Amino acid sequence: MSDIAYLNGEFMKLAEATVSVEDRGFQFGDGVYEVIRVYDMTPHLLREHIDRLKFSATSIHLDEWLSYDEWEKIVQEGISQSGYAEAKVYIQLTRGVAPRDHRFPCTTSLTRVMTVREVEPDDLQLRKTGVSVITAQDIRWNRCDIKSLNLLPNILAKQQAIQAGMFEALFVREGFVFEGSSSTVMVVSNGVLYTPAEGPRILSGITRDWVLSVARASEIKVVEEPVSVEMMLDAQEVLLTGTIIEIMPVVKVDEYCIGDGKPGKIYHRLYQKFLSSISELRYRHVCT
Ligand code: PMP
C-alpha cells in the first residue's frame, strides 16, 4: 500500500510526482480543487464532488473537459493502485505551466493532479467530548462558493484556532457566522436546524447537502438563512460538517459554552444516520 499520485494522465508514487515552478497553481494559486473521502475503496458522493469541481473550474474559465466517467475511472484506478480502503482523494486543476504573467496563457493546457492518501482513524474522543472553536473575522473574497486554491484567509484562521488549542475557526462578518475555515456550520435552536443559505459567502458543502436532506427525511425542520453570532451562542447545539470530519459536535465557541456543553441529541441522530449510510455502502461493496 502506498500514497499514489496521478499527474496529467500518468500514475506514479506520490513521492515521484513533481510539477514545474512555473505552474500557475504555484505562481498564482490559479486553480481549483476537491477532496473526496473513500470508504472501503468506494469514493463517497463522487458525482457531487466532480460536479462541484466542474462548477469551480467553469467559474474561473478553466476548460475542464474530462467527463464524469473519465474522472470516475481515474479515481478508481488511483484508489486501487494505492491499496487503501480508507483514503482521501485530492484533485487539483490549475491553468498549467507558463511564463509568469497575470494574463491567461494562450496555448498552455491545464495541469491535472490527483493524490490518494490513507485517512487516519477517526478520533472517537473528539466525538464524545465535542470540539471547541474560535470565531475569526471573515476577510475572504466574495466567491467562497468556488473551491479555489487560494486559501490564505482559511489557513491563517485555522492556525489561529490551533494556536489557541481549538479545533476550528468560524468566519464571522458583521455579526453573522458563515462557515468554518474548512467546514460548514449548522446550529440547532428549539429543535430546528439552521445553516446559512448557499451563495457567494460559503462553499456549497457536499456534506452539508447530505446532512440537510437526511435531517428533512428524519422530520427535523431545516431553515437555510443567515445565522447571527448571537443565535449561535444561544443555540442548544452547534455542528460542523465536512468531507473528512463528517459531522462534528461543537461544545464551546470562544469562551462560551454551547447548550449543556456536551454533544446534543440532533448531532447523535444525524451522526447515527451518517454511520448507517456508510455501513450500507460497505455492505453494498461486499455484495457486488
Ligand atoms: N467550507 C469550506 C471553506 C471548506 O473548505 C469545506 C471542506 N471542503 C467545507 C465548507 C465543507 O465542504 P464539504 O462538505 O464539501 O467537504
mmCIF file with all atom_site columns, N, CA and C in Angstrom, residues 27-91:
data_model
loop_
_atom_site.group_PDB
_atom_site.id
_atom_site.type_symbol
_atom_site.label_atom_id
_atom_site.label_alt_id
_atom_site.label_comp_id
_atom_site.label_asym_id
_atom_site.label_entity_id
_atom_site.label_seq_id
_atom_site.pdbx_PDB_ins_code
_atom_site.Cartn_x
_atom_site.Cartn_y
_atom_site.Cartn_z
_atom_site.occupancy
_atom_site.B_iso_or_equiv
_atom_site.pdbx_formal_charge
_atom_site.auth_seq_id
_atom_site.auth_comp_id
_atom_site.auth_asym_id
_atom_site.auth_atom_id
_atom_site.pdbx_PDB_model_num
ATOM 1   N N  . GLN A 1 27 ? 2.408   29.649 -8.889  1.00 0.00 ? 27 GLN A N  1
ATOM 2   C CA . GLN A 1 27 ? 2.693   31.086 -9.025  1.00 0.00 ? 27 GLN A CA 1
ATOM 3   C C  . GLN A 1 27 ? 1.556   31.984 -8.530  1.00 0.00 ? 27 GLN A C  1
ATOM 4   N N  . PHE A 1 28 ? 0.325   31.571 -8.819  1.00 0.00 ? 28 PHE A N  1
ATOM 5   C CA . PHE A 1 28 ? -0.814  32.470 -8.541  1.00 0.00 ? 28 PHE A CA 1
ATOM 6   C C  . PHE A 1 28 ? -1.921  31.828 -7.698  1.00 0.00 ? 28 PHE A C  1
ATOM 7   N N  . GLY A 1 29 ? -1.813  30.536 -7.442  1.00 0.00 ? 29 GLY A N  1
ATOM 8   C CA . GLY A 1 29 ? -2.971  29.847 -6.854  1.00 0.00 ? 29 GLY A CA 1
ATOM 9   C C  . GLY A 1 29 ? -4.101  29.816 -7.875  1.00 0.00 ? 29 GLY A C  1
ATOM 10  N N  . ASP A 1 30 ? -3.714  29.765 -9.168  1.00 0.00 ? 30 ASP A N  1
ATOM 11  C CA . ASP A 1 30 ? -4.676  29.856 -10.265 1.00 0.00 ? 30 ASP A CA 1
ATOM 12  C C  . ASP A 1 30 ? -5.251  28.465 -10.562 1.00 0.00 ? 30 ASP A C  1
ATOM 13  N N  . GLY A 1 31 ? -6.142  28.012 -9.693  1.00 0.00 ? 31 GLY A N  1
ATOM 14  C CA . GLY A 1 31 ? -6.714  26.687 -9.888  1.00 0.00 ? 31 GLY A CA 1
ATOM 15  C C  . GLY A 1 31 ? -7.777  26.381 -8.860  1.00 0.00 ? 31 GLY A C  1
ATOM 16  N N  . VAL A 1 32 ? -8.313  25.184 -8.960  1.00 0.00 ? 32 VAL A N  1
ATOM 17  C CA . VAL A 1 32 ? -9.419  24.755 -8.092  1.00 0.00 ? 32 VAL A CA 1
ATOM 18  C C  . VAL A 1 32 ? -9.154  23.320 -7.635  1.00 0.00 ? 32 VAL A C  1
ATOM 19  N N  . TYR A 1 33 ? -9.880  22.867 -6.627  1.00 0.00 ? 33 TYR A N  1
ATOM 20  C CA . TYR A 1 33 ? -9.608  21.528 -6.099  1.00 0.00 ? 33 TYR A CA 1
ATOM 21  C C  . TYR A 1 33 ? -10.851 20.882 -5.502  1.00 0.00 ? 33 TYR A C  1
ATOM 22  N N  . GLU A 1 34 ? -10.702 19.626 -5.151  1.00 0.00 ? 34 GLU A N  1
ATOM 23  C CA . GLU A 1 34 ? -11.743 18.851 -4.468  1.00 0.00 ? 34 GLU A CA 1
ATOM 24  C C  . GLU A 1 34 ? -11.081 17.874 -3.505  1.00 0.00 ? 34 GLU A C  1
ATOM 25  N N  . VAL A 1 35 ? -11.779 17.525 -2.461  1.00 0.00 ? 35 VAL A N  1
ATOM 26  C CA . VAL A 1 35 ? -11.332 16.466 -1.546  1.00 0.00 ? 35 VAL A CA 1
ATOM 27  C C  . VAL A 1 35 ? -12.478 15.470 -1.413  1.00 0.00 ? 35 VAL A C  1
ATOM 28  N N  . ILE A 1 36 ? -12.156 14.205 -1.626  1.00 0.00 ? 36 ILE A N  1
ATOM 29  C CA . ILE A 1 36 ? -13.190 13.154 -1.618  1.00 0.00 ? 36 ILE A CA 1
ATOM 30  C C  . ILE A 1 36 ? -12.793 12.087 -0.600  1.00 0.00 ? 36 ILE A C  1
ATOM 31  N N  . ARG A 1 37 ? -13.735 11.661 0.207   1.00 0.00 ? 37 ARG A N  1
ATOM 32  C CA . ARG A 1 37 ? -13.453 10.614 1.198   1.00 0.00 ? 37 ARG A CA 1
ATOM 33  C C  . ARG A 1 37 ? -13.779 9.262  0.573   1.00 0.00 ? 37 ARG A C  1
ATOM 34  N N  . VAL A 1 38 ? -12.882 8.305  0.810   1.00 0.00 ? 38 VAL A N  1
ATOM 35  C CA . VAL A 1 38 ? -13.086 6.952  0.296   1.00 0.00 ? 38 VAL A CA 1
ATOM 36  C C  . VAL A 1 38 ? -13.393 6.046  1.477   1.00 0.00 ? 38 VAL A C  1
ATOM 37  N N  . TYR A 1 39 ? -14.521 5.347  1.438   1.00 0.00 ? 39 TYR A N  1
ATOM 38  C CA . TYR A 1 39 ? -14.867 4.368  2.460   1.00 0.00 ? 39 TYR A CA 1
ATOM 39  C C  . TYR A 1 39 ? -14.830 2.995  1.806   1.00 0.00 ? 39 TYR A C  1
ATOM 40  N N  . ASP A 1 40 ? -14.029 2.115  2.359   1.00 0.00 ? 40 ASP A N  1
ATOM 41  C CA . ASP A 1 40 ? -13.937 0.763  1.845   1.00 0.00 ? 40 ASP A CA 1
ATOM 42  C C  . ASP A 1 40 ? -13.764 0.733  0.318   1.00 0.00 ? 40 ASP A C  1
ATOM 43  N N  . MET A 1 41 ? -12.809 1.497  -0.145  1.00 0.00 ? 41 MET A N  1
ATOM 44  C CA . MET A 1 41 ? -12.412 1.600  -1.561  1.00 0.00 ? 41 MET A CA 1
ATOM 45  C C  . MET A 1 41 ? -13.462 2.264  -2.451  1.00 0.00 ? 41 MET A C  1
ATOM 46  N N  . THR A 1 42 ? -14.536 2.803  -1.841  1.00 0.00 ? 42 THR A N  1
ATOM 47  C CA . THR A 1 42 ? -15.582 3.439  -2.640  1.00 0.00 ? 42 THR A CA 1
ATOM 48  C C  . THR A 1 42 ? -15.561 4.959  -2.417  1.00 0.00 ? 42 THR A C  1
ATOM 49  N N  . PRO A 1 43 ? -15.345 5.738  -3.473  1.00 0.00 ? 43 PRO A N  1
ATOM 50  C CA . PRO A 1 43 ? -15.358 7.194  -3.276  1.00 0.00 ? 43 PRO A CA 1
ATOM 51  C C  . PRO A 1 43 ? -16.777 7.665  -2.949  1.00 0.00 ? 43 PRO A C  1
ATOM 52  N N  . HIS A 1 44 ? -16.907 8.382  -1.854  1.00 0.00 ? 44 HIS A N  1
ATOM 53  C CA . HIS A 1 44 ? -18.226 8.760  -1.359  1.00 0.00 ? 44 HIS A CA 1
ATOM 54  C C  . HIS A 1 44 ? -18.708 10.022 -2.077  1.00 0.00 ? 44 HIS A C  1
ATOM 55  N N  . LEU A 1 45 ? -19.931 9.974  -2.598  1.00 0.00 ? 45 LEU A N  1
ATOM 56  C CA . LEU A 1 45 ? -20.581 11.128 -3.252  1.00 0.00 ? 45 LEU A CA 1
ATOM 57  C C  . LEU A 1 45 ? -19.703 11.687 -4.388  1.00 0.00 ? 45 LEU A C  1
ATOM 58  N N  . LEU A 1 46 ? -19.122 10.768 -5.150  1.00 0.00 ? 46 LEU A N  1
ATOM 59  C CA . LEU A 1 46 ? -18.172 11.183 -6.202  1.00 0.00 ? 46 LEU A CA 1
ATOM 60  C C  . LEU A 1 46 ? -18.816 12.111 -7.227  1.00 0.00 ? 46 LEU A C  1
ATOM 61  N N  . ARG A 1 47 ? -20.040 11.777 -7.643  1.00 0.00 ? 47 ARG A N  1
ATOM 62  C CA . ARG A 1 47 ? -20.674 12.600 -8.679  1.00 0.00 ? 47 ARG A CA 1
ATOM 63  C C  . ARG A 1 47 ? -20.815 14.048 -8.211  1.00 0.00 ? 47 ARG A C  1
ATOM 64  N N  . GLU A 1 48 ? -21.224 14.213 -6.962  1.00 0.00 ? 48 GLU A N  1
ATOM 65  C CA . GLU A 1 48 ? -21.404 15.559 -6.408  1.00 0.00 ? 48 GLU A CA 1
ATOM 66  C C  . GLU A 1 48 ? -20.058 16.309 -6.388  1.00 0.00 ? 48 GLU A C  1
ATOM 67  N N  . HIS A 1 49 ? -18.995 15.592 -6.030  1.00 0.00 ? 49 HIS A N  1
ATOM 68  C CA . HIS A 1 49 ? -17.680 16.242 -5.979  1.00 0.00 ? 49 HIS A CA 1
ATOM 69  C C  . HIS A 1 49 ? -17.207 16.629 -7.381  1.00 0.00 ? 49 HIS A C  1
ATOM 70  N N  . ILE A 1 50 ? -17.422 15.739 -8.353  1.00 0.00 ? 50 ILE A N  1
ATOM 71  C CA . ILE A 1 50 ? -16.963 16.059 -9.716  1.00 0.00 ? 50 ILE A CA 1
ATOM 72  C C  . ILE A 1 50 ? -17.809 17.206 -10.289 1.00 0.00 ? 50 ILE A C  1
ATOM 73  N N  . ASP A 1 51 ? -19.094 17.204 -9.982  1.00 0.00 ? 51 ASP A N  1
ATOM 74  C CA . ASP A 1 51 ? -19.948 18.320 -10.435 1.00 0.00 ? 51 ASP A CA 1
ATOM 75  C C  . ASP A 1 51 ? -19.439 19.643 -9.855  1.00 0.00 ? 51 ASP A C  1
ATOM 76  N N  . ARG A 1 52 ? -19.074 19.620 -8.562  1.00 0.00 ? 52 ARG A N  1
ATOM 77  C CA . ARG A 1 52 ? -18.602 20.877 -7.951  1.00 0.00 ? 52 ARG A CA 1
ATOM 78  C C  . ARG A 1 52 ? -17.249 21.271 -8.529  1.00 0.00 ? 52 ARG A C  1
ATOM 79  N N  . LEU A 1 53 ? -16.408 20.265 -8.835  1.00 0.00 ? 53 LEU A N  1
ATOM 80  C CA . LEU A 1 53 ? -15.104 20.562 -9.456  1.00 0.00 ? 53 LEU A CA 1
ATOM 81  C C  . LEU A 1 53 ? -15.329 21.284 -10.782 1.00 0.00 ? 53 LEU A C  1
ATOM 82  N N  . LYS A 1 54 ? -16.297 20.789 -11.550 1.00 0.00 ? 54 LYS A N  1
ATOM 83  C CA . LYS A 1 54 ? -16.580 21.391 -12.855 1.00 0.00 ? 54 LYS A CA 1
ATOM 84  C C  . LYS A 1 54 ? -17.147 22.795 -12.687 1.00 0.00 ? 54 LYS A C  1
ATOM 85  N N  . PHE A 1 55 ? -18.004 22.966 -11.670 1.00 0.00 ? 55 PHE A N  1
ATOM 86  C CA . PHE A 1 55 ? -18.548 24.301 -11.397 1.00 0.00 ? 55 PHE A CA 1
ATOM 87  C C  . PHE A 1 55 ? -17.408 25.273 -11.060 1.00 0.00 ? 55 PHE A C  1
ATOM 88  N N  . SER A 1 56 ? -16.502 24.826 -10.174 1.00 0.00 ? 56 SER A N  1
ATOM 89  C CA . SER A 1 56 ? -15.385 25.696 -9.767  1.00 0.00 ? 56 SER A CA 1
ATOM 90  C C  . SER A 1 56 ? -14.518 26.032 -10.979 1.00 0.00 ? 56 SER A C  1
ATOM 91  N N  . ALA A 1 57 ? -14.221 25.004 -11.810 1.00 0.00 ? 57 ALA A N  1
ATOM 92  C CA . ALA A 1 57 ? -13.369 25.207 -12.983 1.00 0.00 ? 57 ALA A CA 1
ATOM 93  C C  . ALA A 1 57 ? -14.015 26.211 -13.945 1.00 0.00 ? 57 ALA A C  1
ATOM 94  N N  . THR A 1 58 ? -15.295 26.002 -14.236 1.00 0.00 ? 58 THR A N  1
ATOM 95  C CA . THR A 1 58 ? -16.002 26.903 -15.157 1.00 0.00 ? 58 THR A CA 1
ATOM 96  C C  . THR A 1 58 ? -16.017 28.324 -14.607 1.00 0.00 ? 58 THR A C  1
ATOM 97  N N  . SER A 1 59 ? -16.179 28.446 -13.299 1.00 0.00 ? 59 SER A N  1
ATOM 98  C CA . SER A 1 59 ? -16.279 29.776 -12.690 1.00 0.00 ? 59 SER A CA 1
ATOM 99  C C  . SER A 1 59 ? -15.002 30.582 -12.841 1.00 0.00 ? 59 SER A C  1
ATOM 100 N N  . ILE A 1 60 ? -13.859 29.890 -13.008 1.00 0.00 ? 60 ILE A N  1
ATOM 101 C CA . ILE A 1 60 ? -12.610 30.651 -13.221 1.00 0.00 ? 60 ILE A CA 1
ATOM 102 C C  . ILE A 1 60 ? -12.134 30.501 -14.680 1.00 0.00 ? 60 ILE A C  1
ATOM 103 N N  . HIS A 1 61 ? -13.057 30.101 -15.569 1.00 0.00 ? 61 HIS A N  1
ATOM 104 C CA . HIS A 1 61 ? -12.779 29.985 -17.010 1.00 0.00 ? 61 HIS A CA 1
ATOM 105 C C  . HIS A 1 61 ? -11.673 28.975 -17.294 1.00 0.00 ? 61 HIS A C  1
ATOM 106 N N  . LEU A 1 62 ? -11.705 27.897 -16.550 1.00 0.00 ? 62 LEU A N  1
ATOM 107 C CA . LEU A 1 62 ? -10.756 26.808 -16.790 1.00 0.00 ? 62 LEU A CA 1
ATOM 108 C C  . LEU A 1 62 ? -11.502 25.751 -17.586 1.00 0.00 ? 62 LEU A C  1
ATOM 109 N N  . ASP A 1 63 ? -10.908 25.353 -18.700 1.00 0.00 ? 63 ASP A N  1
ATOM 110 C CA . ASP A 1 63 ? -11.608 24.466 -19.607 1.00 0.00 ? 63 ASP A CA 1
ATOM 111 C C  . ASP A 1 63 ? -11.360 23.009 -19.213 1.00 0.00 ? 63 ASP A C  1
ATOM 112 N N  . GLU A 1 64 ? -12.198 22.484 -18.315 1.00 0.00 ? 64 GLU A N  1
ATOM 113 C CA . GLU A 1 64 ? -12.034 21.109 -17.831 1.00 0.00 ? 64 GLU A CA 1
ATOM 114 C C  . GLU A 1 64 ? -12.965 20.201 -18.635 1.00 0.00 ? 64 GLU A C  1
ATOM 115 N N  . TRP A 1 65 ? -12.391 19.462 -19.568 1.00 0.00 ? 65 TRP A N  1
ATOM 116 C CA . TRP A 1 65 ? -13.262 18.710 -20.479 1.00 0.00 ? 65 TRP A CA 1
ATOM 117 C C  . TRP A 1 65 ? -13.403 17.235 -20.109 1.00 0.00 ? 65 TRP A C  1
ATOM 118 N N  . LEU A 1 66 ? -12.687 16.737 -19.094 1.00 0.00 ? 66 LEU A N  1
ATOM 119 C CA . LEU A 1 66 ? -12.857 15.321 -18.749 1.00 0.00 ? 66 LEU A CA 1
ATOM 120 C C  . LEU A 1 66 ? -14.283 15.094 -18.256 1.00 0.00 ? 66 LEU A C  1
ATOM 121 N N  . SER A 1 67 ? -14.873 13.981 -18.697 1.00 0.00 ? 67 SER A N  1
ATOM 122 C CA . SER A 1 67 ? -16.254 13.700 -18.308 1.00 0.00 ? 67 SER A CA 1
ATOM 123 C C  . SER A 1 67 ? -16.276 13.073 -16.917 1.00 0.00 ? 67 SER A C  1
ATOM 124 N N  . TYR A 1 68 ? -17.485 12.931 -16.374 1.00 0.00 ? 68 TYR A N  1
ATOM 125 C CA . TYR A 1 68 ? -17.628 12.261 -15.080 1.00 0.00 ? 68 TYR A CA 1
ATOM 126 C C  . TYR A 1 68 ? -17.063 10.844 -15.173 1.00 0.00 ? 68 TYR A C  1
ATOM 127 N N  . ASP A 1 69 ? -17.406 10.114 -16.253 1.00 0.00 ? 69 ASP A N  1
ATOM 128 C CA . ASP A 1 69 ? -16.955 8.720  -16.379 1.00 0.00 ? 69 ASP A CA 1
ATOM 129 C C  . ASP A 1 69 ? -15.431 8.627  -16.409 1.00 0.00 ? 69 ASP A C  1
ATOM 130 N N  . GLU A 1 70 ? -14.809 9.590  -17.102 1.00 0.00 ? 70 GLU A N  1
ATOM 131 C CA . GLU A 1 70 ? -13.337 9.577  -17.151 1.00 0.00 ? 70 GLU A CA 1
ATOM 132 C C  . GLU A 1 70 ? -12.751 9.824  -15.760 1.00 0.00 ? 70 GLU A C  1
ATOM 133 N N  . TRP A 1 71 ? -13.340 10.780 -15.044 1.00 0.00 ? 71 TRP A N  1
ATOM 134 C CA . TRP A 1 71 ? -12.856 11.052 -13.678 1.00 0.00 ? 71 TRP A CA 1
ATOM 135 C C  . TRP A 1 71 ? -13.082 9.838  -12.781 1.00 0.00 ? 71 TRP A C  1
ATOM 136 N N  . GLU A 1 72 ? -14.218 9.196  -12.949 1.00 0.00 ? 72 GLU A N  1
ATOM 137 C CA . GLU A 1 72 ? -14.507 8.037  -12.101 1.00 0.00 ? 72 GLU A CA 1
ATOM 138 C C  . GLU A 1 72 ? -13.431 6.960  -12.303 1.00 0.00 ? 72 GLU A C  1
ATOM 139 N N  . LYS A 1 73 ? -13.057 6.755  -13.579 1.00 0.00 ? 73 LYS A N  1
ATOM 140 C CA . LYS A 1 73 ? -12.024 5.746  -13.881 1.00 0.00 ? 73 LYS A CA 1
ATOM 141 C C  . LYS A 1 73 ? -10.697 6.117  -13.217 1.00 0.00 ? 73 LYS A C  1
ATOM 142 N N  . ILE A 1 74 ? -10.333 7.399  -13.327 1.00 0.00 ? 74 ILE A N  1
ATOM 143 C CA . ILE A 1 74 ? -9.048  7.860  -12.758 1.00 0.00 ? 74 ILE A CA 1
ATOM 144 C C  . ILE A 1 74 ? -9.058  7.676  -11.238 1.00 0.00 ? 74 ILE A C  1
ATOM 145 N N  . VAL A 1 75 ? -10.168 8.081  -10.612 1.00 0.00 ? 75 VAL A N  1
ATOM 146 C CA . VAL A 1 75 ? -10.257 7.995  -9.149  1.00 0.00 ? 75 VAL A CA 1
ATOM 147 C C  . VAL A 1 75 ? -10.194 6.525  -8.714  1.00 0.00 ? 75 VAL A C  1
ATOM 148 N N  . GLN A 1 76 ? -10.961 5.660  -9.396  1.00 0.00 ? 76 GLN A N  1
ATOM 149 C CA . GLN A 1 76 ? -10.976 4.236  -9.017  1.00 0.00 ? 76 GLN A CA 1
ATOM 150 C C  . GLN A 1 76 ? -9.610  3.607  -9.211  1.00 0.00 ? 76 GLN A C  1
ATOM 151 N N  . GLU A 1 77 ? -8.953  3.964  -10.308 1.00 0.00 ? 77 GLU A N  1
ATOM 152 C CA . GLU A 1 77 ? -7.623  3.410  -10.573 1.00 0.00 ? 77 GLU A CA 1
ATOM 153 C C  . GLU A 1 77 ? -6.641  3.862  -9.487  1.00 0.00 ? 77 GLU A C  1
ATOM 154 N N  . GLY A 1 78 ? -6.705  5.127  -9.106  1.00 0.00 ? 78 GLY A N  1
ATOM 155 C CA . GLY A 1 78 ? -5.830  5.651  -8.050  1.00 0.00 ? 78 GLY A CA 1
ATOM 156 C C  . GLY A 1 78 ? -6.058  4.911  -6.740  1.00 0.00 ? 78 GLY A C  1
ATOM 157 N N  . ILE A 1 79 ? -7.329  4.695  -6.413  1.00 0.00 ? 79 ILE A N  1
ATOM 158 C CA . ILE A 1 79 ? -7.636  4.003  -5.153  1.00 0.00 ? 79 ILE A CA 1
ATOM 159 C C  . ILE A 1 79 ? -7.090  2.579  -5.219  1.00 0.00 ? 79 ILE A C  1
ATOM 160 N N  . SER A 1 80 ? -7.318  1.900  -6.360  1.00 0.00 ? 80 SER A N  1
ATOM 161 C CA . SER A 1 80 ? -6.883  0.506  -6.386  1.00 0.00 ? 80 SER A CA 1
ATOM 162 C C  . SER A 1 80 ? -5.356  0.423  -6.415  1.00 0.00 ? 80 SER A C  1
ATOM 163 N N  . GLN A 1 81 ? -4.662  1.352  -7.077  1.00 0.00 ? 81 GLN A N  1
ATOM 164 C CA . GLN A 1 81 ? -3.184  1.331  -7.037  1.00 0.00 ? 81 GLN A CA 1
ATOM 165 C C  . GLN A 1 81 ? -2.659  1.593  -5.629  1.00 0.00 ? 81 GLN A C  1
ATOM 166 N N  . SER A 1 82 ? -3.361  2.440  -4.877  1.00 0.00 ? 82 SER A N  1
ATOM 167 C CA . SER A 1 82 ? -2.896  2.763  -3.515  1.00 0.00 ? 82 SER A CA 1
ATOM 168 C C  . SER A 1 82 ? -3.101  1.564  -2.588  1.00 0.00 ? 82 SER A C  1
ATOM 169 N N  . GLY A 1 83 ? -4.172  0.815  -2.828  1.00 0.00 ? 83 GLY A N  1
ATOM 170 C CA . GLY A 1 83 ? -4.497  -0.313 -1.952  1.00 0.00 ? 83 GLY A CA 1
ATOM 171 C C  . GLY A 1 83 ? -5.172  0.106  -0.660  1.00 0.00 ? 83 GLY A C  1
ATOM 172 N N  . TYR A 1 84 ? -5.388  1.411  -0.462  1.00 0.00 ? 84 TYR A N  1
ATOM 173 C CA . TYR A 1 84 ? -6.021  1.876  0.781   1.00 0.00 ? 84 TYR A CA 1
ATOM 174 C C  . TYR A 1 84 ? -7.532  1.705  0.694   1.00 0.00 ? 84 TYR A C  1
ATOM 175 N N  . ALA A 1 85 ? -8.109  1.119  1.739   1.00 0.00 ? 85 ALA A N  1
ATOM 176 C CA . ALA A 1 85 ? -9.569  1.010  1.789   1.00 0.00 ? 85 ALA A CA 1
ATOM 177 C C  . ALA A 1 85 ? -10.181 2.314  2.290   1.00 0.00 ? 85 ALA A C  1
ATOM 178 N N  . GLU A 1 86 ? -9.510  2.952  3.258   1.00 0.00 ? 86 GLU A N  1
ATOM 179 C CA . GLU A 1 86 ? -9.991  4.207  3.839   1.00 0.00 ? 86 GLU A CA 1
ATOM 180 C C  . GLU A 1 86 ? -9.014  5.292  3.405   1.00 0.00 ? 86 GLU A C  1
ATOM 181 N N  . ALA A 1 87 ? -9.452  6.175  2.538   1.00 0.00 ? 87 ALA A N  1
ATOM 182 C CA . ALA A 1 87 ? -8.496  7.111  1.946   1.00 0.00 ? 87 ALA A CA 1
ATOM 183 C C  . ALA A 1 87 ? -9.124  8.468  1.693   1.00 0.00 ? 87 ALA A C  1
ATOM 184 N N  . LYS A 1 88 ? -8.253  9.445  1.409   1.00 0.00 ? 88 LYS A N  1
ATOM 185 C CA . LYS A 1 88 ? -8.764  10.720 0.901   1.00 0.00 ? 88 LYS A CA 1
ATOM 186 C C  . LYS A 1 88 ? -8.119  11.008 -0.444  1.00 0.00 ? 88 LYS A C  1
ATOM 187 N N  . VAL A 1 89 ? -8.977  11.406 -1.368  1.00 0.00 ? 89 VAL A N  1
ATOM 188 C CA . VAL A 1 89 ? -8.533  11.711 -2.720  1.00 0.00 ? 89 VAL A CA 1
ATOM 189 C C  . VAL A 1 89 ? -8.551  13.224 -2.866  1.00 0.00 ? 89 VAL A C  1
ATOM 190 N N  . TYR A 1 90 ? -7.440  13.763 -3.316  1.00 0.00 ? 90 TYR A N  1
ATOM 191 C CA . TYR A 1 90 ? -7.343  15.208 -3.536  1.00 0.00 ? 90 TYR A CA 1
ATOM 192 C C  . TYR A 1 90 ? -7.185  15.413 -5.038  1.00 0.00 ? 90 TYR A C  1
ATOM 193 N N  . ILE A 1 91 ? -8.035  16.253 -5.618  1.00 0.00 ? 91 ILE A N  1
ATOM 194 C CA . ILE A 1 91 ? -7.920  16.567 -7.052  1.00 0.00 ? 91 ILE A CA 1
ATOM 195 C C  . ILE A 1 91 ? -7.622  18.054 -7.182  1.00 0.00 ? 91 ILE A C  1
#
